[in-house]
Short mmCIF file of N, CA and C in Angstrom, two decimals:
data_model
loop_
_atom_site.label_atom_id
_atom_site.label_comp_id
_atom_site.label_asym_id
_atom_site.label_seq_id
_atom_site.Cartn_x
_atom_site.Cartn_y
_atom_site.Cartn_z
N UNK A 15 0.83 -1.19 0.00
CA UNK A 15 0.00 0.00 0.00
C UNK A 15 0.87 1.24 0.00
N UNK A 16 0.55 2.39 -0.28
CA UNK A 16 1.32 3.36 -1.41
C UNK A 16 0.80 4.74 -0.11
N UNK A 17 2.20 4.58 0.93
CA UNK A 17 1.74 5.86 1.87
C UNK A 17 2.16 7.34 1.09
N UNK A 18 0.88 8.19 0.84
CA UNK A 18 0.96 9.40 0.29
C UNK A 18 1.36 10.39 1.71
N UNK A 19 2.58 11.23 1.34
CA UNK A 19 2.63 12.49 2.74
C UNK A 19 3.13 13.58 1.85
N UNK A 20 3.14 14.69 2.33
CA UNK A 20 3.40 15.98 2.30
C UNK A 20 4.80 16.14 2.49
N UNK A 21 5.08 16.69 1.55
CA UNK A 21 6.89 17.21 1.51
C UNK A 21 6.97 18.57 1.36
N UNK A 22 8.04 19.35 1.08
CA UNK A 22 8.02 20.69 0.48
C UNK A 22 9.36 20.87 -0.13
N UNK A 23 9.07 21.03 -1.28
CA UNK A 23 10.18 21.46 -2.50
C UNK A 23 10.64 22.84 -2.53
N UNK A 24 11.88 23.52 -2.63
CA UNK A 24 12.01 24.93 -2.96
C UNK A 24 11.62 25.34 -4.07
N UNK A 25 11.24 26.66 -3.80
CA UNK A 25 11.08 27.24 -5.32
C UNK A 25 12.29 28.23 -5.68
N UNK A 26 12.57 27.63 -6.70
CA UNK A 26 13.92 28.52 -7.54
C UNK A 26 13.17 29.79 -8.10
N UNK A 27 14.41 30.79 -7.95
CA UNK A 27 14.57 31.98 -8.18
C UNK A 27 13.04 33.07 -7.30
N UNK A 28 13.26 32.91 -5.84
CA UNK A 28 12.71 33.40 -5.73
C UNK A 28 12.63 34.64 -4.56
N UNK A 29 14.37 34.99 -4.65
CA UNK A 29 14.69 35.86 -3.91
C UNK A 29 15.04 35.68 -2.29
N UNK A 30 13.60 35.26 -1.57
CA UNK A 30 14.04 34.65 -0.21
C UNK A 30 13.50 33.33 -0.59
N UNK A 31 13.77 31.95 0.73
CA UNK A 31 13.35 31.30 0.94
C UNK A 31 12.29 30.17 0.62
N UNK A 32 11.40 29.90 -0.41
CA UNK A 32 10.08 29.66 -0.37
C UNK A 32 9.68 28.15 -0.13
N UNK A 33 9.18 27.54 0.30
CA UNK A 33 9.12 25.70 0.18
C UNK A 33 7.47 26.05 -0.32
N UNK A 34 7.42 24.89 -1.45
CA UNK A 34 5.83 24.60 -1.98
C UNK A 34 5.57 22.85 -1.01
N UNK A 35 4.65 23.06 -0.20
CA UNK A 35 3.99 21.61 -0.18
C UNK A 35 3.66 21.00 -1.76
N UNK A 36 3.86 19.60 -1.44
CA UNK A 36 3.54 18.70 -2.83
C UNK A 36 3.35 17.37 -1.91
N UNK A 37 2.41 16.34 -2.85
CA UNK A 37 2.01 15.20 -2.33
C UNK A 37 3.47 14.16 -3.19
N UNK A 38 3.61 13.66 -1.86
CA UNK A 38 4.51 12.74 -2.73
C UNK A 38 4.65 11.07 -1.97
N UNK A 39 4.82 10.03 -2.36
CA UNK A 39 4.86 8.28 -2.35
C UNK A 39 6.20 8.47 -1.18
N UNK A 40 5.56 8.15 0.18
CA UNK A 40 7.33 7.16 0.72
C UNK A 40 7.44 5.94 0.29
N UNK A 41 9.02 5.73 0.12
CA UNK A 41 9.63 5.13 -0.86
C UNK A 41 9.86 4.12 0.74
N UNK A 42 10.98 5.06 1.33
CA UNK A 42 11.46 4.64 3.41
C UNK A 42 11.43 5.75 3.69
N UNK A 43 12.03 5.37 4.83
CA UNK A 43 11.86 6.33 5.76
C UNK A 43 12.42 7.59 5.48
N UNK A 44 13.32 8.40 4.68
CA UNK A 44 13.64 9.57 4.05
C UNK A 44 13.50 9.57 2.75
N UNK A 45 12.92 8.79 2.11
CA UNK A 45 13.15 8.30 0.65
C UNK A 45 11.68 8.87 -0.14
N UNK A 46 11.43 9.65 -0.85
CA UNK A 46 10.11 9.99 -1.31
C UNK A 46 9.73 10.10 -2.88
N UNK A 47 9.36 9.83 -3.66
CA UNK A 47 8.99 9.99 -4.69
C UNK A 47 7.70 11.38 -5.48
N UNK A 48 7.85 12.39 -5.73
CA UNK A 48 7.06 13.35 -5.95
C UNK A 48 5.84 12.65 -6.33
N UNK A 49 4.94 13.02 -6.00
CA UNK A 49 3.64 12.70 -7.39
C UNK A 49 2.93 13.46 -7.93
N UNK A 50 2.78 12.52 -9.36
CA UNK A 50 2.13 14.09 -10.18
C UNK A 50 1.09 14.63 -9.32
N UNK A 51 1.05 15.77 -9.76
CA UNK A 51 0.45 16.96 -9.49
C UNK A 51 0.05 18.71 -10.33
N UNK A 52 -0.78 19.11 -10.06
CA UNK A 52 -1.05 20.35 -10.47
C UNK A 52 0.55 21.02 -10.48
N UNK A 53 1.00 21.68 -12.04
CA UNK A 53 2.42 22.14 -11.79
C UNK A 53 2.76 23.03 -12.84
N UNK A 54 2.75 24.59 -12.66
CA UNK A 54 2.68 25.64 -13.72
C UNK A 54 4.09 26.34 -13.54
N UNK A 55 5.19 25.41 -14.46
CA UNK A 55 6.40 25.58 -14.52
C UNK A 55 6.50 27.37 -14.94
N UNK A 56 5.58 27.84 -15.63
CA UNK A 56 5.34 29.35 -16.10
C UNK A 56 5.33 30.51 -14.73
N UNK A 57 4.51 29.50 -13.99
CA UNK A 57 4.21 30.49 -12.68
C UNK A 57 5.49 30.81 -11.54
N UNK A 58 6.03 29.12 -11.13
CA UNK A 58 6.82 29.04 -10.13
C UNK A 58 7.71 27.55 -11.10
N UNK A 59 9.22 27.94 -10.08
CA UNK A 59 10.34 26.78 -10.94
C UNK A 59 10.48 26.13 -9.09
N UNK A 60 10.38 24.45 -9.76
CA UNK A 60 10.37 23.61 -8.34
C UNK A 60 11.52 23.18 -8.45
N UNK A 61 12.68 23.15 -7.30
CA UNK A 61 13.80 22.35 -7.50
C UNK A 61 13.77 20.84 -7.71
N UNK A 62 12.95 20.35 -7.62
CA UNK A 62 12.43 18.80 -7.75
C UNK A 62 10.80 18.73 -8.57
N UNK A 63 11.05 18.26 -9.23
CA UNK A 63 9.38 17.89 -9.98
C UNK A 63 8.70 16.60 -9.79
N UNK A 64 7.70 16.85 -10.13
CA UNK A 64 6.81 15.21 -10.22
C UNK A 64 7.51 14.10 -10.65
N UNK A 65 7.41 12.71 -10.42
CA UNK A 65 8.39 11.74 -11.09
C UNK A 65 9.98 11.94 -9.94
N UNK A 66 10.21 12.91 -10.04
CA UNK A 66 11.69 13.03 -9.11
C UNK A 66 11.73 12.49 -7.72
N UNK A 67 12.58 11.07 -7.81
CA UNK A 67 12.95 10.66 -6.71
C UNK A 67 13.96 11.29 -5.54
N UNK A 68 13.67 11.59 -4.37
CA UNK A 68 14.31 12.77 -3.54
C UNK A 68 14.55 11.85 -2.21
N UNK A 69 15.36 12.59 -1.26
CA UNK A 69 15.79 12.26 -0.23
C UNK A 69 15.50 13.38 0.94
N UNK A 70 14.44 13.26 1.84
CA UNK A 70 13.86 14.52 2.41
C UNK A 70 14.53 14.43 3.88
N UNK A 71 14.64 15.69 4.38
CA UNK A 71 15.64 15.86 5.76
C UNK A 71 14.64 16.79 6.99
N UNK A 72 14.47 15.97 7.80
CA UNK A 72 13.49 17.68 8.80
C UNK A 72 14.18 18.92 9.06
N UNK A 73 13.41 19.57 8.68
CA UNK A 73 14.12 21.25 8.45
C UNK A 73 13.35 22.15 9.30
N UNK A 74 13.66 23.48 10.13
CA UNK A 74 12.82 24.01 10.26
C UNK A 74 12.35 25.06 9.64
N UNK A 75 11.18 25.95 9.67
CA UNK A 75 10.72 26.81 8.72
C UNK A 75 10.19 27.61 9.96
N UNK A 76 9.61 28.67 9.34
CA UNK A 76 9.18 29.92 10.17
C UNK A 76 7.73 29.63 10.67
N UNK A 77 7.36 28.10 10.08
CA UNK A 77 6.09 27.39 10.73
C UNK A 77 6.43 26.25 11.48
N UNK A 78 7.48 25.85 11.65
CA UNK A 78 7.54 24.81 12.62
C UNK A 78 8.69 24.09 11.52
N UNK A 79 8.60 22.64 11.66
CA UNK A 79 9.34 21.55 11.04
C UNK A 79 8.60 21.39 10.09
N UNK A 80 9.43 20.80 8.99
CA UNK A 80 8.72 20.32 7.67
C UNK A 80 9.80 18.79 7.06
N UNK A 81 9.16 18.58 6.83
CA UNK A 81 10.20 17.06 5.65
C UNK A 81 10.53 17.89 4.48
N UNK A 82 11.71 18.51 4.31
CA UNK A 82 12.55 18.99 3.26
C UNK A 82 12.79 18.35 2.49
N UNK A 83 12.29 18.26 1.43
CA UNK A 83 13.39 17.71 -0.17
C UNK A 83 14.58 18.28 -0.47
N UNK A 84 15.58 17.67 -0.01
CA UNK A 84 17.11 18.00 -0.09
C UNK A 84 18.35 17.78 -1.39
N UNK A 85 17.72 16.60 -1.83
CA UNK A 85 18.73 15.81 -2.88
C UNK A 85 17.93 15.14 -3.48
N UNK A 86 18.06 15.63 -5.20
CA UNK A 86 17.61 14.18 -5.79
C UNK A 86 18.53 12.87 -6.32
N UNK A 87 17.62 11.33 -6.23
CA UNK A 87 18.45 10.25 -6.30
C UNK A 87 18.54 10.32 -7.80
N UNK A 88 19.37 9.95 -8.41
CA UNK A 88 19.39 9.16 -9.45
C UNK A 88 19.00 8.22 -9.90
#
């Protein structure tokens, strides 16, 4: 069974800081897989996209902790 959680990707070029929540597949326990999703490369640039297998780290943010997308796998 296919656990869906909440990650947050940076958004490039965007002066300060920004993380977008995105739904994405745990793979393990840091291991996540994006999933498609609503994604207007025109609007905002995601350092990781849909399909992109990532390696997420707890980070904190100016809301608390989040599961960071840090690195993508190859």
């Amino acid at each position: 069974m296919t656990q869906v959680s909440e990650i947050y990707v940076a958004l490039i070029d965007e002066g300060v800081d920004v993380w977008r929540p995105v739904k994405a597949e745990r793979i393990k326990k840091s291991l996540f897989r994006i999933l498609d999703q609503p994604y207007n490369r025109e609007i905002e640039l995601w350092q990781f996209g849909p399909g992109d297998l990532v390696i997420c780290e707890l980070m904190e943010s100016s809301d608390g902790p989040i599961m960071a997308a840090t690195k993508k796998v190859e």
